[in-house]
């Protein structure tokens, strides 16, 4: 034991320094805490002077809560605004200086696209009554609001409530311009939020005159025209400076619904709408009743252009393709010979409108899209929506919608390439894949079955089992991309049942590989681009890459042997065609939001989608109902008076088959036979073959060379 009285050794200088530092830290912390306590006590005593009681305390609390909510709301608004402002980073001012005149497959002019900036007329040079007519109808407080007119919005809401329907809109010119420049016409909350922020951005970065100029230059005015100057020339054959008040009122009435009020289609409706514009001018204080009386008594007349509709959705898509293929040539003004068949285009529009008008309310569906591709890859028709005037958003080429069971043929095609056959047996039973347990539409199971039966009956568990146990999702995606599909496909396990979004154009492209015996690389809308001087800028036969095989002939024949049974005994019996066997697949997504039918013959591949822009559910509409009916009406027309081609790899392609009767539960309306439309014969099949052979002979013939020096008389 140590002696407590024994003197200890003195501490080292280093230990002494550590003790001093420790003591300084302790004392400093104590003093800081003491001073902080004193400061807090003084602050508390000082703040008591501002303490309120009674009703004043209620106001203070409300102000505090408002400040808190305002700060949180500012963060939320910033998060919502960022996606909108990203749109402004693009070259949104540039319209491109391409000007293209389009011809159909037979050489008939069908429309134009592109606007050269020098053709734009400055707003300062517009007649006064033209500007007043537009402002009185579209945005009376344009020069006073900051992009969003809350007074106009309130007035529109009151009028709509009073009329119990939508009779007025509250969008300003700035909001409409924001939609035209940056956004689509899809009716979603996200789009409306972006529109509001972009309107404020436009007001901050452009003058009122610039906003009005862009709006008048970019708005769709019906008849395939964009901009009020082009519309003045199209409808009246005049320059914008020469328009009368009656003509200006008629043009101003087109902004609301250009397809509905286009005077070359419905002159009485256009004149009635122009009369409303004149009334708006009087009510808005822009003119007096005496000043507009002459325009009321003498309404405008238009140039007779017939009632031929412009294939605007096709032209928009073909314009982008024309710009892409002509980009390197340096030529910006040209004539494009396209692949469109105006008869099929008109039939596609008619079939969609007919079925939406007849059964749209019953099924709760308002929109649709169609693409028709000939087996040689030529796009013959594009319907991007029900009304181009109401919405220029092309649902056929831009809208990504889930595909449902119409995705399954891609899975089965991958299986065929990996050694499976239509007679291969797979179990239809409960399956779980990483916590995902898909079920069949009927919620039941049928045990072991062939792949043919599984595809025809649209069984869900079988393709999932194929992907899980034998294929994985990566080779499925690789095959889809090889087939020419440009939509981004996810490799998540749920992709097997069509959860990835695809466009209608891509669906038609993918299925056309089956129709073309496994070949791809042919989809096109432009066959030639020619300058106005006659020089060929682009020729599809000369410049396009050669088609290549992505499916073996065996796999293509196996797929066709299965798909041909879907319209006969499967889920698409309403799509069966008279006189020729067709093949295809239905598709229905979760909650009945999207319904598809993609089918093909040896002549054409056609993809049909039906649904709603706001992604709301339909009333139990499946791909085998309205889409199959729409497809059947169109394709029955398209196969009239042409040489029928068999689907590769199937037996008895031209057996006369009665069209299956509609199921009993389809409703009384569906049992009525729709009046058929007849396709006019352009050329006989024999004449068409002769002309095609002659065309090929001329293309392959050697070029005749002219002698460089003329022969002299002595040489003759």
XYZ file of C-alpha atoms in Angstrom:
716
model
C 0.000 0.000 0.000
C 1.306 3.458 -0.941
C 2.081 5.878 1.840
C -0.390 8.774 1.559
C 2.061 11.111 3.272
C 4.846 10.329 0.898
C 5.436 13.335 -1.376
C 4.350 12.713 -5.001
C 6.366 13.411 -8.087
C 5.687 16.793 -9.736
C 3.546 16.800 -12.945
C 5.231 17.175 -16.298
C 4.896 20.514 -18.137
C 2.828 18.835 -20.898
C 0.260 17.546 -18.385
C 0.058 20.987 -16.835
C -0.694 22.534 -20.224
C -3.504 19.990 -20.895
C -5.056 20.777 -17.503
C -4.932 24.486 -18.260
C -6.658 23.990 -21.636
C -9.325 21.821 -20.039
C -9.951 24.407 -17.349
C -10.226 27.173 -20.008
C -12.773 25.162 -21.995
C -14.867 24.477 -18.919
C -14.872 28.080 -17.790
C -15.582 29.360 -21.324
C -18.563 27.051 -21.748
C -19.901 28.075 -18.363
C -19.554 31.761 -19.124
C -21.127 31.334 -22.589
C -24.088 29.464 -21.115
C -24.506 32.083 -18.415
C -24.421 34.951 -20.935
C -26.823 33.086 -23.248
C -29.220 32.675 -20.343
C -28.983 36.375 -19.550
C -29.583 37.251 -23.241
C -32.594 34.949 -23.450
C -34.049 36.445 -20.277
C -33.632 39.962 -21.668
C -35.213 38.859 -24.973
C -38.113 37.313 -23.099
C -38.647 40.471 -21.049
C -38.451 42.563 -24.248
C -40.881 40.317 -26.187
C -43.448 40.542 -23.371
C -43.994 44.152 -24.404
C -45.524 42.846 -27.675
C -47.684 40.163 -26.092
C -51.288 40.609 -27.075
C -54.446 39.149 -25.676
C -58.034 38.842 -26.705
C -58.994 39.316 -30.322
C -55.566 40.751 -31.196
C -53.929 37.455 -30.245
C -56.158 35.701 -32.775
C -54.904 38.007 -35.529
C -51.287 37.411 -34.541
C -51.760 33.656 -34.556
C -53.392 33.787 -37.980
C -50.540 35.902 -39.313
C -48.001 33.447 -37.919
C -49.773 30.484 -39.478
C -50.052 32.351 -42.770
C -46.327 33.030 -42.743
C -45.597 29.368 -42.066
C -47.979 28.145 -44.751
C -46.672 30.791 -47.142
C -43.112 29.583 -46.680
C -44.150 25.971 -47.224
C -46.293 26.969 -50.200
C -43.381 28.840 -51.744
C -41.285 25.685 -51.614
C -44.098 23.654 -53.205
C -44.661 26.288 -55.907
C -40.955 26.291 -56.711
C -40.984 22.506 -57.044
C -43.962 22.721 -59.396
C -42.453 25.570 -61.393
C -39.128 23.871 -62.150
C -40.519 21.379 -64.725
C -42.361 24.219 -66.454
C -39.319 26.467 -66.675
C -37.262 23.613 -68.111
C -39.434 23.909 -71.225
C -38.110 27.426 -71.805
C -34.536 26.177 -72.224
C -35.407 24.941 -75.724
C -35.273 27.072 -78.859
C -38.968 27.861 -78.573
C -38.846 30.990 -80.744
C -37.605 29.141 -83.794
C -40.263 27.724 -86.060
C -37.690 26.391 -88.479
C -37.484 27.848 -91.940
C -38.708 24.722 -93.724
C -41.614 25.135 -96.122
C -42.986 21.874 -97.491
C -45.846 21.190 -99.879
C -47.209 17.666 -99.468
C -48.605 15.325 -102.110
C -50.446 12.067 -101.529
C -49.298 8.760 -102.977
C -51.002 9.609 -106.291
C -49.480 13.095 -106.627
C -52.431 15.189 -105.449
C -51.655 18.158 -103.200
C -52.960 17.582 -99.675
C -51.511 20.436 -97.642
C -48.549 22.496 -96.578
C -46.472 22.873 -93.471
C -43.859 25.343 -92.339
C -43.799 29.118 -92.044
C -41.027 31.398 -93.234
C -40.487 34.199 -90.725
C -40.524 36.949 -93.345
C -44.120 36.010 -94.182
C -45.212 37.078 -90.702
C -47.034 40.428 -90.721
C -46.169 42.748 -87.789
C -49.059 43.499 -85.475
C -48.543 47.220 -86.048
C -49.576 46.714 -89.680
C -52.800 44.884 -88.823
C -56.052 46.755 -89.399
C -57.422 48.086 -86.125
C -60.621 46.051 -86.388
C -58.666 42.778 -86.740
C -56.884 43.246 -83.416
C -60.080 44.433 -81.716
C -62.026 41.404 -82.962
C -59.409 39.029 -81.543
C -59.125 40.800 -78.180
C -62.890 41.183 -77.747
C -63.374 37.447 -78.222
C -60.276 35.902 -76.696
C -59.001 38.255 -73.986
C -60.567 41.675 -73.351
C -58.162 42.586 -70.531
C -55.064 41.404 -72.369
C -53.164 44.664 -71.866
C -53.999 44.937 -68.153
C -53.505 41.467 -66.657
C -50.159 39.768 -65.944
C -50.790 36.500 -67.790
C -53.659 35.098 -65.699
C -56.952 37.004 -65.647
C -58.675 36.186 -62.371
C -61.610 38.487 -63.155
C -62.142 36.769 -66.506
C -61.812 33.366 -64.873
C -64.438 34.283 -62.268
C -66.790 35.579 -64.975
C -66.350 32.391 -67.010
C -67.080 30.221 -63.973
C -70.259 32.168 -63.266
C -71.451 31.837 -66.862
C -70.688 28.123 -66.896
C -72.581 27.565 -63.653
C -75.523 29.587 -64.954
C -75.604 27.574 -68.200
C -74.842 24.254 -66.428
C -72.190 23.554 -69.059
C -68.890 24.889 -70.336
C -69.848 27.908 -72.449
C -66.884 30.188 -71.684
C -63.212 29.642 -71.102
C -61.054 31.564 -68.683
C -57.712 31.152 -70.450
C -55.920 34.320 -71.503
C -54.060 34.815 -74.764
C -50.826 34.377 -72.827
C -52.000 31.045 -71.432
C -53.069 29.859 -74.874
C -49.695 30.886 -76.297
C -47.897 29.017 -73.506
C -49.864 25.907 -74.422
C -49.149 26.314 -78.140
C -45.429 26.918 -77.640
C -44.532 24.486 -74.895
C -47.327 22.062 -74.009
C -49.877 19.626 -75.383
C -53.678 19.653 -75.167
C -53.880 16.824 -72.630
C -56.359 17.641 -69.888
C -54.266 17.021 -66.813
C -53.595 19.008 -63.644
C -49.862 18.916 -64.383
C -50.407 20.592 -67.749
C -52.572 23.355 -66.236
C -49.968 24.062 -63.541
C -47.213 24.292 -66.151
C -49.417 26.535 -68.278
C -49.896 28.976 -65.395
C -46.182 29.240 -64.622
C -45.216 29.545 -68.278
C -47.762 32.319 -68.716
C -46.110 34.299 -65.940
C -42.697 33.587 -67.487
C -43.842 34.861 -70.892
C -45.217 38.049 -69.330
C -41.880 38.639 -67.577
C -39.744 38.035 -70.665
C -41.837 39.373 -73.551
C -43.760 42.541 -74.204
C -47.505 42.452 -74.741
C -46.985 43.185 -78.432
C -44.579 40.252 -78.786
C -46.993 37.888 -77.041
C -49.852 38.962 -79.299
C -47.638 38.627 -82.389
C -46.608 35.070 -81.501
C -50.184 34.109 -80.713
C -51.520 35.381 -84.022
C -48.675 33.693 -85.942
C -48.808 30.295 -84.232
C -52.516 29.599 -83.601
C -54.199 26.875 -85.649
C -56.922 28.384 -87.838
C -58.434 25.336 -89.531
C -57.957 24.025 -93.055
C -54.365 23.091 -92.270
C -53.370 26.743 -91.773
C -51.409 28.233 -88.891
C -51.493 31.935 -88.188
C -54.084 34.564 -88.994
C -52.153 35.809 -92.048
C -52.183 32.357 -93.643
C -55.870 31.967 -92.761
C -56.719 35.269 -94.456
C -55.100 34.024 -97.649
C -56.655 30.546 -97.401
C -60.242 31.581 -96.698
C -60.512 34.934 -98.479
C -57.552 35.103 -100.868
C -56.502 38.384 -99.241
C -53.623 39.820 -97.316
C -54.292 40.517 -93.668
C -54.136 44.277 -94.349
C -57.109 44.069 -96.713
C -59.594 42.263 -94.455
C -62.997 43.791 -93.864
C -64.658 43.876 -90.450
C -66.934 40.945 -91.400
C -63.928 38.868 -92.490
C -61.927 39.811 -89.400
C -64.850 38.722 -87.186
C -65.027 35.370 -88.982
C -61.298 34.754 -88.470
C -61.463 35.813 -84.817
C -64.202 33.252 -84.295
C -61.900 30.435 -85.401
C -59.588 30.581 -82.377
C -62.122 28.826 -80.142
C -62.859 25.820 -82.377
C -61.244 26.062 -85.836
C -62.527 22.704 -87.054
C -66.095 23.431 -85.961
C -66.264 26.956 -87.387
C -64.025 26.593 -90.457
C -65.990 28.508 -93.121
C -64.949 26.249 -96.008
C -66.532 23.333 -94.129
C -69.538 24.954 -92.435
C -70.191 28.497 -93.652
C -73.477 28.996 -91.714
C -71.779 28.056 -88.440
C -68.846 30.342 -89.260
C -71.181 33.264 -89.943
C -73.108 32.650 -86.729
C -69.849 32.600 -84.821
C -68.720 35.820 -86.549
C -71.947 37.466 -85.390
C -71.074 36.473 -81.816
C -67.658 38.109 -82.278
C -69.326 41.334 -83.401
C -71.523 41.207 -80.303
C -68.420 40.732 -78.150
C -66.856 43.800 -79.745
C -69.887 45.890 -78.820
C -70.134 44.480 -75.266
C -66.417 44.989 -74.714
C -66.594 48.619 -75.789
C -64.341 48.156 -78.799
C -67.006 49.327 -81.277
C -70.558 50.593 -81.289
C -73.563 48.741 -82.650
C -73.739 51.209 -85.505
C -70.145 50.437 -86.519
C -70.752 46.668 -86.707
C -74.210 46.849 -88.279
C -72.900 46.687 -91.846
C -70.821 43.601 -91.020
C -73.913 41.916 -89.554
C -75.996 42.668 -92.643
C -73.264 41.644 -95.096
C -71.433 38.585 -93.674
C -68.174 37.442 -95.229
C -67.935 35.060 -98.176
C -65.062 32.606 -98.571
C -63.225 30.971 -101.438
C -64.885 27.729 -102.457
C -62.360 25.039 -101.597
C -64.843 22.184 -101.283
C -65.282 20.195 -98.104
C -62.147 18.113 -98.487
C -60.524 17.693 -95.107
C -56.815 18.098 -94.594
C -55.033 15.085 -93.025
C -53.459 17.331 -90.413
C -52.221 14.684 -87.990
C -50.439 12.905 -90.832
C -49.014 16.181 -92.148
C -47.606 17.124 -88.725
C -45.831 13.768 -88.496
C -44.657 13.848 -92.129
C -43.341 17.404 -91.676
C -41.061 16.249 -88.867
C -39.873 13.344 -91.022
C -39.276 15.658 -93.984
C -37.174 18.016 -91.856
C -35.184 15.100 -90.492
C -34.291 13.542 -93.842
C -33.627 16.924 -95.515
C -31.555 18.366 -92.666
C -28.187 17.593 -94.275
C -29.173 18.689 -97.786
C -29.426 22.388 -96.973
C -32.706 22.616 -98.928
C -35.538 24.168 -96.927
C -38.285 24.691 -99.503
C -39.468 21.522 -101.209
C -42.276 19.258 -102.344
C -42.786 15.968 -100.478
C -44.449 12.972 -102.048
C -45.939 11.032 -99.159
C -47.332 7.555 -98.650
C -50.788 8.611 -97.472
C -53.824 7.055 -99.109
C -56.580 9.640 -98.741
C -59.304 7.022 -99.140
C -57.942 4.953 -96.233
C -57.302 8.148 -94.244
C -60.917 9.234 -94.666
C -62.152 5.736 -93.786
C -60.016 5.709 -90.620
C -61.387 9.064 -89.507
C -64.924 7.961 -90.313
C -64.632 4.665 -88.444
C -63.268 6.320 -85.308
C -65.867 9.082 -85.308
C -68.704 6.660 -86.090
C -67.977 4.358 -83.168
C -67.233 7.149 -80.688
C -70.465 8.867 -81.648
C -72.493 5.654 -81.445
C -70.967 4.031 -78.360
C -68.714 6.643 -76.725
C -71.125 7.572 -73.945
C -72.030 3.949 -73.298
C -68.383 3.017 -72.801
C -67.282 6.310 -71.231
C -64.618 6.924 -73.879
C -63.908 10.198 -75.670
C -60.697 9.809 -77.687
C -58.919 7.442 -80.017
C -56.032 7.067 -82.436
C -55.345 4.910 -85.496
C -52.303 4.094 -87.644
C -52.422 2.055 -90.858
C -49.191 0.706 -92.390
C -48.980 -1.234 -95.632
C -46.832 -4.352 -95.594
C -44.131 -2.532 -97.576
C -43.757 -0.093 -94.664
C -45.659 2.826 -96.179
C -47.807 4.651 -93.612
C -51.190 4.994 -95.309
C -53.171 6.793 -92.592
C -52.736 8.492 -89.214
C -55.597 9.612 -86.992
C -54.153 11.353 -83.960
C -57.429 12.232 -82.315
C -61.090 12.898 -82.806
C -60.820 16.596 -83.706
C -57.618 18.285 -84.843
C -59.196 21.694 -84.403
C -59.882 21.019 -80.736
C -56.513 19.405 -80.043
C -53.425 19.279 -82.232
C -51.770 16.787 -79.875
C -51.024 13.695 -81.952
C -52.113 10.720 -79.865
C -50.947 8.334 -82.574
C -47.290 9.382 -82.558
C -46.686 11.154 -79.232
C -48.977 9.722 -76.554
C -47.468 6.900 -74.500
C -50.204 4.580 -73.249
C -49.920 1.230 -71.494
C -50.453 -1.642 -73.901
C -51.954 -4.344 -71.704
C -52.254 -7.777 -73.308
C -51.401 -6.405 -76.760
C -47.791 -6.573 -75.522
C -47.889 -10.362 -75.177
C -47.034 -11.180 -78.828
C -43.595 -9.659 -78.262
C -43.070 -12.086 -75.370
C -44.260 -15.059 -77.401
C -42.110 -13.996 -80.389
C -39.054 -13.996 -78.122
C -40.051 -17.463 -76.938
C -40.366 -18.696 -80.547
C -36.839 -17.436 -81.230
C -35.618 -19.350 -78.188
C -36.858 -22.787 -79.190
C -40.493 -22.778 -78.109
C -43.290 -23.724 -80.491
C -47.026 -22.980 -80.570
C -47.584 -26.490 -79.165
C -45.212 -26.049 -76.220
C -47.052 -26.688 -72.954
C -46.816 -24.237 -70.035
C -48.731 -24.281 -66.761
C -51.474 -21.737 -66.171
C -51.394 -21.625 -62.414
C -50.657 -19.237 -59.559
C -47.242 -17.597 -59.899
C -45.247 -15.139 -57.825
C -42.266 -13.182 -59.101
C -40.464 -11.094 -56.509
C -43.629 -10.309 -54.589
C -45.674 -9.734 -57.757
C -48.513 -12.231 -58.192
C -50.380 -11.548 -61.453
C -53.775 -13.134 -62.017
C -55.869 -13.876 -65.073
C -58.749 -11.681 -66.191
C -61.236 -14.343 -65.024
C -59.401 -14.802 -61.687
C -59.302 -18.537 -62.412
C -56.679 -20.981 -63.696
C -56.861 -23.720 -66.331
C -53.781 -25.805 -65.654
C -51.385 -26.908 -68.386
C -52.029 -25.548 -71.876
C -50.271 -24.857 -75.160
C -48.854 -21.447 -75.966
C -51.431 -21.104 -78.736
C -54.298 -21.540 -76.290
C -52.679 -19.158 -73.826
C -52.282 -16.428 -76.449
C -55.730 -16.870 -77.983
C -57.410 -16.758 -74.562
C -55.073 -13.963 -73.392
C -53.895 -15.832 -70.289
C -51.683 -13.669 -68.056
C -49.745 -16.245 -66.073
C -48.245 -18.062 -69.067
C -46.208 -15.169 -70.562
C -45.134 -14.217 -67.039
C -43.914 -17.769 -66.468
C -42.109 -17.719 -69.816
C -40.258 -14.531 -68.897
C -39.527 -15.569 -65.318
C -38.367 -19.131 -65.847
C -37.043 -19.163 -69.420
C -36.401 -15.781 -71.030
C -35.933 -12.830 -68.609
C -37.044 -9.382 -69.727
C -33.840 -8.157 -71.418
C -34.120 -10.265 -74.603
C -37.784 -9.239 -74.895
C -36.803 -5.575 -74.837
C -33.975 -6.214 -77.303
C -36.349 -7.858 -79.775
C -38.883 -5.033 -79.480
C -36.223 -2.454 -80.227
C -34.983 -4.502 -83.168
C -38.533 -4.550 -84.535
C -38.415 -0.762 -84.923
C -40.248 0.314 -81.767
C -38.909 3.679 -80.615
C -40.817 3.998 -77.320
C -38.742 3.389 -74.206
C -39.491 -0.073 -72.822
C -38.819 -0.909 -69.184
C -37.159 -4.183 -68.200
C -39.176 -4.384 -64.982
C -40.911 -7.729 -64.574
C -44.362 -6.163 -64.994
C -43.488 -5.174 -68.566
C -44.551 -8.678 -69.611
C -48.197 -7.644 -69.193
C -47.818 -4.320 -70.974
C -47.123 -1.752 -68.270
C -44.634 0.153 -70.440
C -46.055 3.006 -72.466
C -45.997 2.760 -76.255
C -47.344 4.914 -79.072
C -49.938 3.710 -81.553
C -47.365 4.192 -84.317
C -44.907 1.925 -82.536
C -47.556 -0.741 -81.988
C -48.354 -0.756 -85.708
C -44.640 -0.858 -86.493
C -43.989 -3.811 -84.209
C -46.890 -5.896 -85.491
C -45.983 -5.114 -89.114
C -42.935 -7.340 -88.621
C -45.293 -10.336 -88.310
C -47.154 -9.233 -91.444
C -43.869 -8.879 -93.368
C -42.582 -12.351 -92.480
C -40.070 -11.173 -89.894
C -38.573 -8.204 -91.782
C -38.304 -4.659 -90.411
C -36.789 -1.284 -91.203
C -39.402 -0.149 -93.696
C -41.748 2.275 -91.897
C -41.866 5.588 -93.736
C -44.145 8.451 -94.669
C -42.004 10.193 -97.309
C -41.119 8.572 -100.628
C -39.497 11.584 -102.283
C -38.398 15.132 -101.497
C -38.058 17.326 -104.565
C -37.038 20.966 -104.913
C -39.301 23.321 -106.813
C -36.737 23.131 -109.598
C -37.194 19.376 -109.921
C -34.018 18.162 -108.161
C -34.480 15.059 -106.042
C -33.299 15.748 -102.502
C -34.317 12.379 -101.082
C -35.650 9.157 -102.535
C -36.735 6.354 -100.246
C -35.804 3.576 -102.680
C -32.367 5.127 -103.169
C -31.469 6.554 -99.765
C -33.304 4.497 -97.145
C -31.462 1.588 -95.518
C -32.336 -1.871 -96.707
C -34.854 -3.826 -94.594
C -33.393 -6.541 -92.457
C -34.633 -9.637 -90.703
C -35.326 -9.560 -86.970
C -37.509 -12.667 -86.748
C -36.691 -15.928 -88.458
C -39.207 -17.094 -91.046
C -40.018 -20.024 -88.789
C -40.706 -17.823 -85.763
C -42.791 -15.392 -87.848
C -44.873 -18.243 -89.269
C -45.389 -19.694 -85.799
C -46.526 -16.334 -84.420
C -48.903 -15.805 -87.334
C -50.394 -19.263 -86.890
C -51.309 -18.292 -83.330
C -52.365 -14.675 -83.892
C -54.680 -15.613 -86.762
C -56.874 -17.518 -84.308
C -57.517 -14.484 -82.067
C -60.172 -12.946 -84.385
C -61.655 -16.376 -85.079
C -62.029 -18.071 -81.710
C -60.306 -15.706 -79.298
C -60.891 -12.295 -77.747
C -61.260 -10.337 -81.012
C -64.118 -12.049 -82.816
C -65.649 -8.655 -83.632
C -62.586 -7.934 -85.775
C -63.054 -10.879 -88.199
C -63.002 -9.782 -91.854
C -65.141 -11.254 -94.616
C -63.267 -13.181 -97.287
C -59.781 -13.002 -95.789
C -58.175 -14.235 -92.599
C -56.642 -11.618 -90.360
C -54.477 -11.811 -87.258
C -54.090 -9.611 -84.222
C -54.264 -9.158 -80.475
C -56.458 -7.249 -78.062
C -55.200 -5.279 -75.097
C -56.888 -3.816 -72.003
C -55.037 -2.011 -69.222
C -55.722 -1.729 -65.511
C -59.012 -0.099 -64.512
C -60.034 -0.144 -68.204
C -58.074 3.045 -68.922
C -56.793 1.938 -72.343
C -58.176 -0.473 -74.905
C -56.245 -1.694 -77.962
C -56.622 -3.821 -80.999
C -53.657 -4.285 -83.316
C -54.311 -6.524 -86.290
C -52.893 -7.254 -89.713
C -53.434 -9.031 -92.998
C -50.998 -9.656 -95.826
C -51.809 -6.149 -97.060
C -52.051 -3.854 -94.041
C -51.248 -3.549 -90.350
C -53.595 -1.350 -88.327
C -53.333 -0.297 -84.678
C -56.351 1.167 -82.843
C -56.308 2.757 -79.376
C -59.301 4.124 -77.470
C -59.342 5.860 -74.099
C -59.495 9.276 -72.415
C -56.918 12.068 -72.381
C -57.151 12.491 -68.610
C -56.472 8.767 -68.012
C -59.873 8.238 -66.429
C -61.312 4.743 -66.619
C -63.791 3.711 -69.275
C -66.920 1.691 -68.541
C -65.470 -1.809 -68.829
C -64.305 -1.282 -72.412
C -61.971 -4.063 -73.571
C -59.853 -4.316 -76.674
C -62.242 -6.873 -78.105
C -65.176 -4.454 -78.058
C -64.997 -0.934 -79.506
C -61.366 -1.046 -80.757
C -61.982 -4.338 -82.583
C -65.198 -2.948 -84.093
C -63.393 0.209 -85.225
C -60.592 -1.874 -86.737
C -63.017 -4.174 -88.554
C -64.992 -1.351 -90.176
C -61.831 0.362 -91.402
C -60.032 -2.756 -92.617
C -63.093 -4.146 -94.380
C -63.106 -0.944 -96.409
C -59.339 -0.940 -97.005
C -59.434 -4.455 -98.506
C -62.094 -3.666 -101.099
C -61.033 -3.584 -104.768
C -57.410 -4.505 -104.118
C -55.297 -7.612 -104.658
C -55.527 -9.585 -101.420
C -52.259 -10.934 -100.050
C -52.008 -13.869 -97.622
C -50.480 -13.612 -94.177
C -47.096 -15.387 -94.332
C -47.019 -18.866 -92.834
C -50.743 -19.578 -92.408
C -52.969 -22.098 -94.130
C -56.118 -21.352 -96.148
C -55.727 -17.524 -96.072
C -58.758 -16.777 -98.261
C -61.410 -19.055 -96.759
C -64.797 -17.381 -96.777
C -65.560 -16.806 -93.116
C -68.800 -15.482 -91.624
C -68.269 -12.579 -89.287
C -68.867 -13.729 -85.707
C -72.001 -12.449 -84.046
C -71.683 -10.034 -81.201
C -71.899 -11.489 -77.697
C -75.330 -11.330 -76.114
C -74.171 -9.031 -73.333
C -72.842 -6.392 -75.667
C -76.035 -4.375 -75.652
C -78.802 -3.926 -78.139
C -76.984 -1.175 -79.982
C -74.144 -3.506 -80.919
C -76.421 -5.954 -82.654
C -77.324 -3.328 -85.252
C -75.296 -3.674 -88.418
C -73.417 -0.470 -89.191
C -73.792 0.774 -92.754
C -70.702 -0.255 -94.652
C -68.593 2.211 -96.568
C -67.403 1.241 -100.019
C -63.940 1.979 -101.280
C -63.821 3.389 -104.810
C -61.757 1.454 -107.285
C -58.818 3.532 -108.459
C -57.057 0.982 -110.647
C -57.620 -2.698 -111.198
C -55.187 -5.128 -109.586
C -53.812 -6.139 -113.000
C -53.249 -2.543 -114.089
C -51.590 -1.745 -110.781
C -49.152 -4.645 -111.230
C -48.281 -3.526 -114.760
C -47.657 0.054 -113.652
C -45.492 -1.096 -110.742
C -43.443 -3.307 -113.059
C -43.011 -0.417 -115.488
C -41.909 1.864 -112.649
C -39.263 -0.625 -111.566
C -38.062 -0.991 -115.163
C -37.680 2.776 -115.528
C -35.793 3.003 -112.232
C -33.380 0.250 -113.218
C -32.894 1.480 -116.799
C -29.450 2.960 -117.574
C -29.176 6.703 -117.946
C -28.865 7.873 -121.580
C -25.775 10.015 -122.000
C -25.819 12.968 -124.396
C -22.709 13.291 -126.640
C -20.424 16.028 -125.385
C -19.620 17.279 -128.900
C -22.185 17.456 -131.719
C -21.316 15.624 -134.870
C -20.342 17.680 -137.928
C -21.939 17.284 -141.311
C -18.835 15.517 -142.593
C -19.173 12.885 -139.934
C -22.779 12.062 -140.868
